[in-house]
Amino acid sequence: PVAYEQVVSAYASRLLLYDSRSVSALLSGYESNATVELTGNAPGLAGNYSGSNDISQLLRYFPGDMVNLTLSNESQGPIVSQGGYWVVNSTFDFAGYSTIDGNISGTIAAQDSYAYVGNTWLIARKAWNVLTFRCQFPGCLGP
């Protein structure tokens, strides 16, 4: 259906935005009352973020404070409709440089739930499980 194709496109566009590290562009893809849950091996960042203000704080660090950031090896599971939302399950690798942590890399298992708001598909809920996290500087713990 058309909604499926629009969600696929919205998701693909969002992945490209991470490389740009534009906090405002990334934030514009969330509902104003969206939630982000970050779990797993996410030193200094694990937790729940609710609403634009909290989510922008997270995005200012990752990817905003990165000197560079690349996402790769992205793979998607089935994209399914669940109760008015479209849910995208995926995994991807990331690599970059942070002045706080040095060279970083890792793998994330993600679940993004999209809702149709104002004639566009926006993220209503994001759950990221950081499966692996590697950093250069001893004792790096994030912000």
PDB file of C-alpha atoms in Angstrom:
ATOM      1  CA  PRO A   1       0.000   0.000   0.000  1.00  0.00           C
ATOM      2  CA  VAL A   2       0.925   3.668  -0.339  1.00  0.00           C
ATOM      3  CA  ALA A   3       1.470   4.042   3.428  1.00  0.00           C
ATOM      4  CA  TYR A   4       4.003   1.206   3.403  1.00  0.00           C
ATOM      5  CA  GLU A   5       6.020   2.857   0.615  1.00  0.00           C
ATOM      6  CA  GLN A   6       5.899   6.226   2.387  1.00  0.00           C
ATOM      7  CA  VAL A   7       7.203   4.706   5.627  1.00  0.00           C
ATOM      8  CA  VAL A   8       9.993   2.892   3.771  1.00  0.00           C
ATOM      9  CA  SER A   9      10.982   6.203   2.189  1.00  0.00           C
ATOM     10  CA  ALA A  10      10.780   8.113   5.496  1.00  0.00           C
ATOM     11  CA  TYR A  11      12.954   5.507   7.211  1.00  0.00           C
ATOM     12  CA  ALA A  12      15.586   5.542   4.439  1.00  0.00           C
ATOM     13  CA  SER A  13      15.711   9.350   4.503  1.00  0.00           C
ATOM     14  CA  ARG A  14      16.221   9.342   8.281  1.00  0.00           C
ATOM     15  CA  LEU A  15      19.228   7.036   8.026  1.00  0.00           C
ATOM     16  CA  LEU A  16      20.874   9.468   5.615  1.00  0.00           C
ATOM     17  CA  LEU A  17      20.260  12.351   8.018  1.00  0.00           C
ATOM     18  CA  TYR A  18      22.424  10.708  10.687  1.00  0.00           C
ATOM     19  CA  ASP A  19      25.464  11.100   8.449  1.00  0.00           C
ATOM     20  CA  SER A  20      24.715  14.845   8.186  1.00  0.00           C
ATOM     21  CA  ARG A  21      24.518  15.134  12.015  1.00  0.00           C
ATOM     22  CA  SER A  22      21.821  17.830  11.678  1.00  0.00           C
ATOM     23  CA  VAL A  23      19.964  17.829  14.999  1.00  0.00           C
ATOM     24  CA  SER A  24      17.145  20.077  13.736  1.00  0.00           C
ATOM     25  CA  ALA A  25      16.580  17.970  10.612  1.00  0.00           C
ATOM     26  CA  LEU A  26      16.533  14.754  12.660  1.00  0.00           C
ATOM     27  CA  LEU A  27      14.220  16.255  15.287  1.00  0.00           C
ATOM     28  CA  SER A  28      11.732  17.314  12.607  1.00  0.00           C
ATOM     29  CA  GLY A  29      11.086  13.618  11.923  1.00  0.00           C
ATOM     30  CA  TYR A  30       9.592  13.025  15.391  1.00  0.00           C
ATOM     31  CA  GLU A  31       6.127  13.724  16.746  1.00  0.00           C
ATOM     32  CA  SER A  32       6.221  16.456  19.392  1.00  0.00           C
ATOM     33  CA  ASN A  33       5.359  13.899  22.106  1.00  0.00           C
ATOM     34  CA  ALA A  34       7.504  11.049  20.747  1.00  0.00           C
ATOM     35  CA  THR A  35       9.537   8.763  22.994  1.00  0.00           C
ATOM     36  CA  VAL A  36      12.997   7.266  22.559  1.00  0.00           C
ATOM     37  CA  GLU A  37      14.214   4.352  24.664  1.00  0.00           C
ATOM     38  CA  LEU A  38      17.947   3.688  24.546  1.00  0.00           C
ATOM     39  CA  THR A  39      19.093   0.434  26.155  1.00  0.00           C
ATOM     40  CA  GLY A  40      22.031  -1.929  26.102  1.00  0.00           C
ATOM     41  CA  ASN A  41      25.677  -0.926  25.934  1.00  0.00           C
ATOM     42  CA  ALA A  42      25.075   2.840  25.751  1.00  0.00           C
ATOM     43  CA  PRO A  43      27.427   4.411  28.316  1.00  0.00           C
ATOM     44  CA  GLY A  44      26.111   7.748  29.535  1.00  0.00           C
ATOM     45  CA  LEU A  45      23.125   7.712  27.178  1.00  0.00           C
ATOM     46  CA  ALA A  46      20.899   4.802  28.214  1.00  0.00           C
ATOM     47  CA  GLY A  47      17.460   5.868  29.335  1.00  0.00           C
ATOM     48  CA  ASN A  48      14.075   7.147  28.238  1.00  0.00           C
ATOM     49  CA  TYR A  49      13.647  10.425  26.366  1.00  0.00           C
ATOM     50  CA  SER A  50      10.170  11.951  25.986  1.00  0.00           C
ATOM     51  CA  GLY A  51       9.146  14.909  23.872  1.00  0.00           C
ATOM     52  CA  SER A  52      11.096  17.224  21.622  1.00  0.00           C
ATOM     53  CA  ASN A  53      13.233  18.789  24.357  1.00  0.00           C
ATOM     54  CA  ASP A  54      14.522  15.478  25.764  1.00  0.00           C
ATOM     55  CA  ILE A  55      15.049  13.949  22.327  1.00  0.00           C
ATOM     56  CA  SER A  56      16.947  17.014  21.097  1.00  0.00           C
ATOM     57  CA  GLN A  57      19.340  16.625  24.074  1.00  0.00           C
ATOM     58  CA  LEU A  58      20.076  13.056  22.981  1.00  0.00           C
ATOM     59  CA  LEU A  59      20.483  14.071  19.332  1.00  0.00           C
ATOM     60  CA  ARG A  60      22.881  16.878  20.286  1.00  0.00           C
ATOM     61  CA  TYR A  61      25.281  14.223  21.514  1.00  0.00           C
ATOM     62  CA  PHE A  62      24.545  11.427  19.057  1.00  0.00           C
ATOM     63  CA  PRO A  63      24.991  12.337  16.278  1.00  0.00           C
ATOM     64  CA  GLY A  64      25.315  16.106  16.886  1.00  0.00           C
ATOM     65  CA  ASP A  65      28.655  16.136  18.741  1.00  0.00           C
ATOM     66  CA  MET A  66      30.260  13.629  16.422  1.00  0.00           C
ATOM     67  CA  VAL A  67      33.038  14.940  14.193  1.00  0.00           C
ATOM     68  CA  ASN A  68      31.955  12.371  11.643  1.00  0.00           C
ATOM     69  CA  LEU A  69      29.507   9.509  11.665  1.00  0.00           C
ATOM     70  CA  THR A  70      28.781   6.729   9.233  1.00  0.00           C
ATOM     71  CA  LEU A  71      26.018   4.145   9.367  1.00  0.00           C
ATOM     72  CA  SER A  72      26.552   0.891   7.479  1.00  0.00           C
ATOM     73  CA  ASN A  73      25.422  -2.725   7.131  1.00  0.00           C
ATOM     74  CA  GLU A  74      21.799  -1.719   7.650  1.00  0.00           C
ATOM     75  CA  SER A  75      19.338  -4.589   7.408  1.00  0.00           C
ATOM     76  CA  GLN A  76      15.584  -4.486   7.860  1.00  0.00           C
ATOM     77  CA  GLY A  77      13.191  -7.035   9.158  1.00  0.00           C
ATOM     78  CA  PRO A  78       9.590  -6.985   8.020  1.00  0.00           C
ATOM     79  CA  ILE A  79       7.820  -3.617   8.156  1.00  0.00           C
ATOM     80  CA  VAL A  80       4.412  -4.211   9.687  1.00  0.00           C
ATOM     81  CA  SER A  81       1.271  -2.256  10.465  1.00  0.00           C
ATOM     82  CA  GLN A  82       0.295  -2.380  14.150  1.00  0.00           C
ATOM     83  CA  GLY A  83      -2.668  -0.445  15.500  1.00  0.00           C
ATOM     84  CA  GLY A  84      -2.351   2.703  13.416  1.00  0.00           C
ATOM     85  CA  TYR A  85       1.461   2.654  13.361  1.00  0.00           C
ATOM     86  CA  TRP A  86       3.958   1.219  10.921  1.00  0.00           C
ATOM     87  CA  VAL A  87       6.856  -0.492  12.698  1.00  0.00           C
ATOM     88  CA  VAL A  88      10.322  -0.792  11.160  1.00  0.00           C
ATOM     89  CA  ASN A  89      12.754  -3.267  12.759  1.00  0.00           C
ATOM     90  CA  SER A  90      16.382  -2.999  11.701  1.00  0.00           C
ATOM     91  CA  THR A  91      20.005  -3.347  12.714  1.00  0.00           C
ATOM     92  CA  PHE A  92      22.954  -1.250  11.628  1.00  0.00           C
ATOM     93  CA  ASP A  93      26.575  -0.512  12.449  1.00  0.00           C
ATOM     94  CA  PHE A  94      27.900   2.930  13.265  1.00  0.00           C
ATOM     95  CA  ALA A  95      31.399   4.406  13.315  1.00  0.00           C
ATOM     96  CA  GLY A  96      32.679   7.891  13.935  1.00  0.00           C
ATOM     97  CA  TYR A  97      34.723  10.185  16.112  1.00  0.00           C
ATOM     98  CA  SER A  98      33.697  12.013  19.272  1.00  0.00           C
ATOM     99  CA  THR A  99      35.889  14.502  21.139  1.00  0.00           C
ATOM    100  CA  ILE A 100      34.625  12.852  24.349  1.00  0.00           C
ATOM    101  CA  ASP A 101      35.132   9.177  23.424  1.00  0.00           C
ATOM    102  CA  GLY A 102      37.587   9.241  20.488  1.00  0.00           C
ATOM    103  CA  ASN A 103      36.947   6.737  17.721  1.00  0.00           C
ATOM    104  CA  ILE A 104      33.686   4.919  18.382  1.00  0.00           C
ATOM    105  CA  SER A 105      31.879   2.069  16.687  1.00  0.00           C
ATOM    106  CA  GLY A 106      29.144  -0.399  17.417  1.00  0.00           C
ATOM    107  CA  THR A 107      25.921  -2.089  16.402  1.00  0.00           C
ATOM    108  CA  ILE A 108      22.332  -1.062  17.134  1.00  0.00           C
ATOM    109  CA  ALA A 109      19.108  -3.088  16.930  1.00  0.00           C
ATOM    110  CA  ALA A 110      16.344  -0.569  16.276  1.00  0.00           C
ATOM    111  CA  GLN A 111      12.577  -0.447  16.254  1.00  0.00           C
ATOM    112  CA  ASP A 112      10.940   2.700  14.871  1.00  0.00           C
ATOM    113  CA  SER A 113       7.164   3.193  15.080  1.00  0.00           C
ATOM    114  CA  TYR A 114       5.769   5.709  12.601  1.00  0.00           C
ATOM    115  CA  ALA A 115       2.445   7.560  12.910  1.00  0.00           C
ATOM    116  CA  TYR A 116       0.714   9.599  10.213  1.00  0.00           C
ATOM    117  CA  VAL A 117       0.651  13.219  11.442  1.00  0.00           C
ATOM    118  CA  GLY A 118      -0.043  16.335   9.373  1.00  0.00           C
ATOM    119  CA  ASN A 119       0.208  14.530   6.026  1.00  0.00           C
ATOM    120  CA  THR A 120       3.542  12.921   6.811  1.00  0.00           C
ATOM    121  CA  TRP A 121       4.925   9.896   8.644  1.00  0.00           C
ATOM    122  CA  LEU A 122       6.726  10.829  11.876  1.00  0.00           C
ATOM    123  CA  ILE A 123       8.416   8.714  14.520  1.00  0.00           C
ATOM    124  CA  ALA A 124       6.121   8.227  17.502  1.00  0.00           C
ATOM    125  CA  ARG A 125       8.406   5.786  19.320  1.00  0.00           C
ATOM    126  CA  LYS A 126      11.992   4.683  18.822  1.00  0.00           C
ATOM    127  CA  ALA A 127      13.639   1.851  20.737  1.00  0.00           C
ATOM    128  CA  TRP A 128      17.364   1.409  20.216  1.00  0.00           C
ATOM    129  CA  ASN A 129      19.252  -1.446  21.826  1.00  0.00           C
ATOM    130  CA  VAL A 130      23.000  -0.833  21.554  1.00  0.00           C
ATOM    131  CA  LEU A 131      24.341  -4.343  21.063  1.00  0.00           C
ATOM    132  CA  THR A 132      28.026  -3.384  20.957  1.00  0.00           C
ATOM    133  CA  PHE A 133      29.894  -0.157  21.704  1.00  0.00           C
ATOM    134  CA  ARG A 134      33.622   0.323  21.301  1.00  0.00           C
ATOM    135  CA  CYS A 135      35.557   3.514  22.015  1.00  0.00           C
ATOM    136  CA  GLN A 136      39.124   4.703  21.827  1.00  0.00           C
ATOM    137  CA  PHE A 137      39.688   6.603  25.052  1.00  0.00           C
ATOM    138  CA  PRO A 138      40.129   4.654  28.305  1.00  0.00           C
ATOM    139  CA  GLY A 139      37.096   4.917  30.548  1.00  0.00           C
ATOM    140  CA  CYS A 140      34.912   6.598  27.947  1.00  0.00           C
ATOM    141  CA  LEU A 141      31.411   6.917  29.320  1.00  0.00           C
ATOM    142  CA  GLY A 142      29.689   9.402  27.026  1.00  0.00           C
ATOM    143  CA  PRO A 143      28.638  12.892  28.112  1.00  0.00           C
TER     144      PRO A 143
END
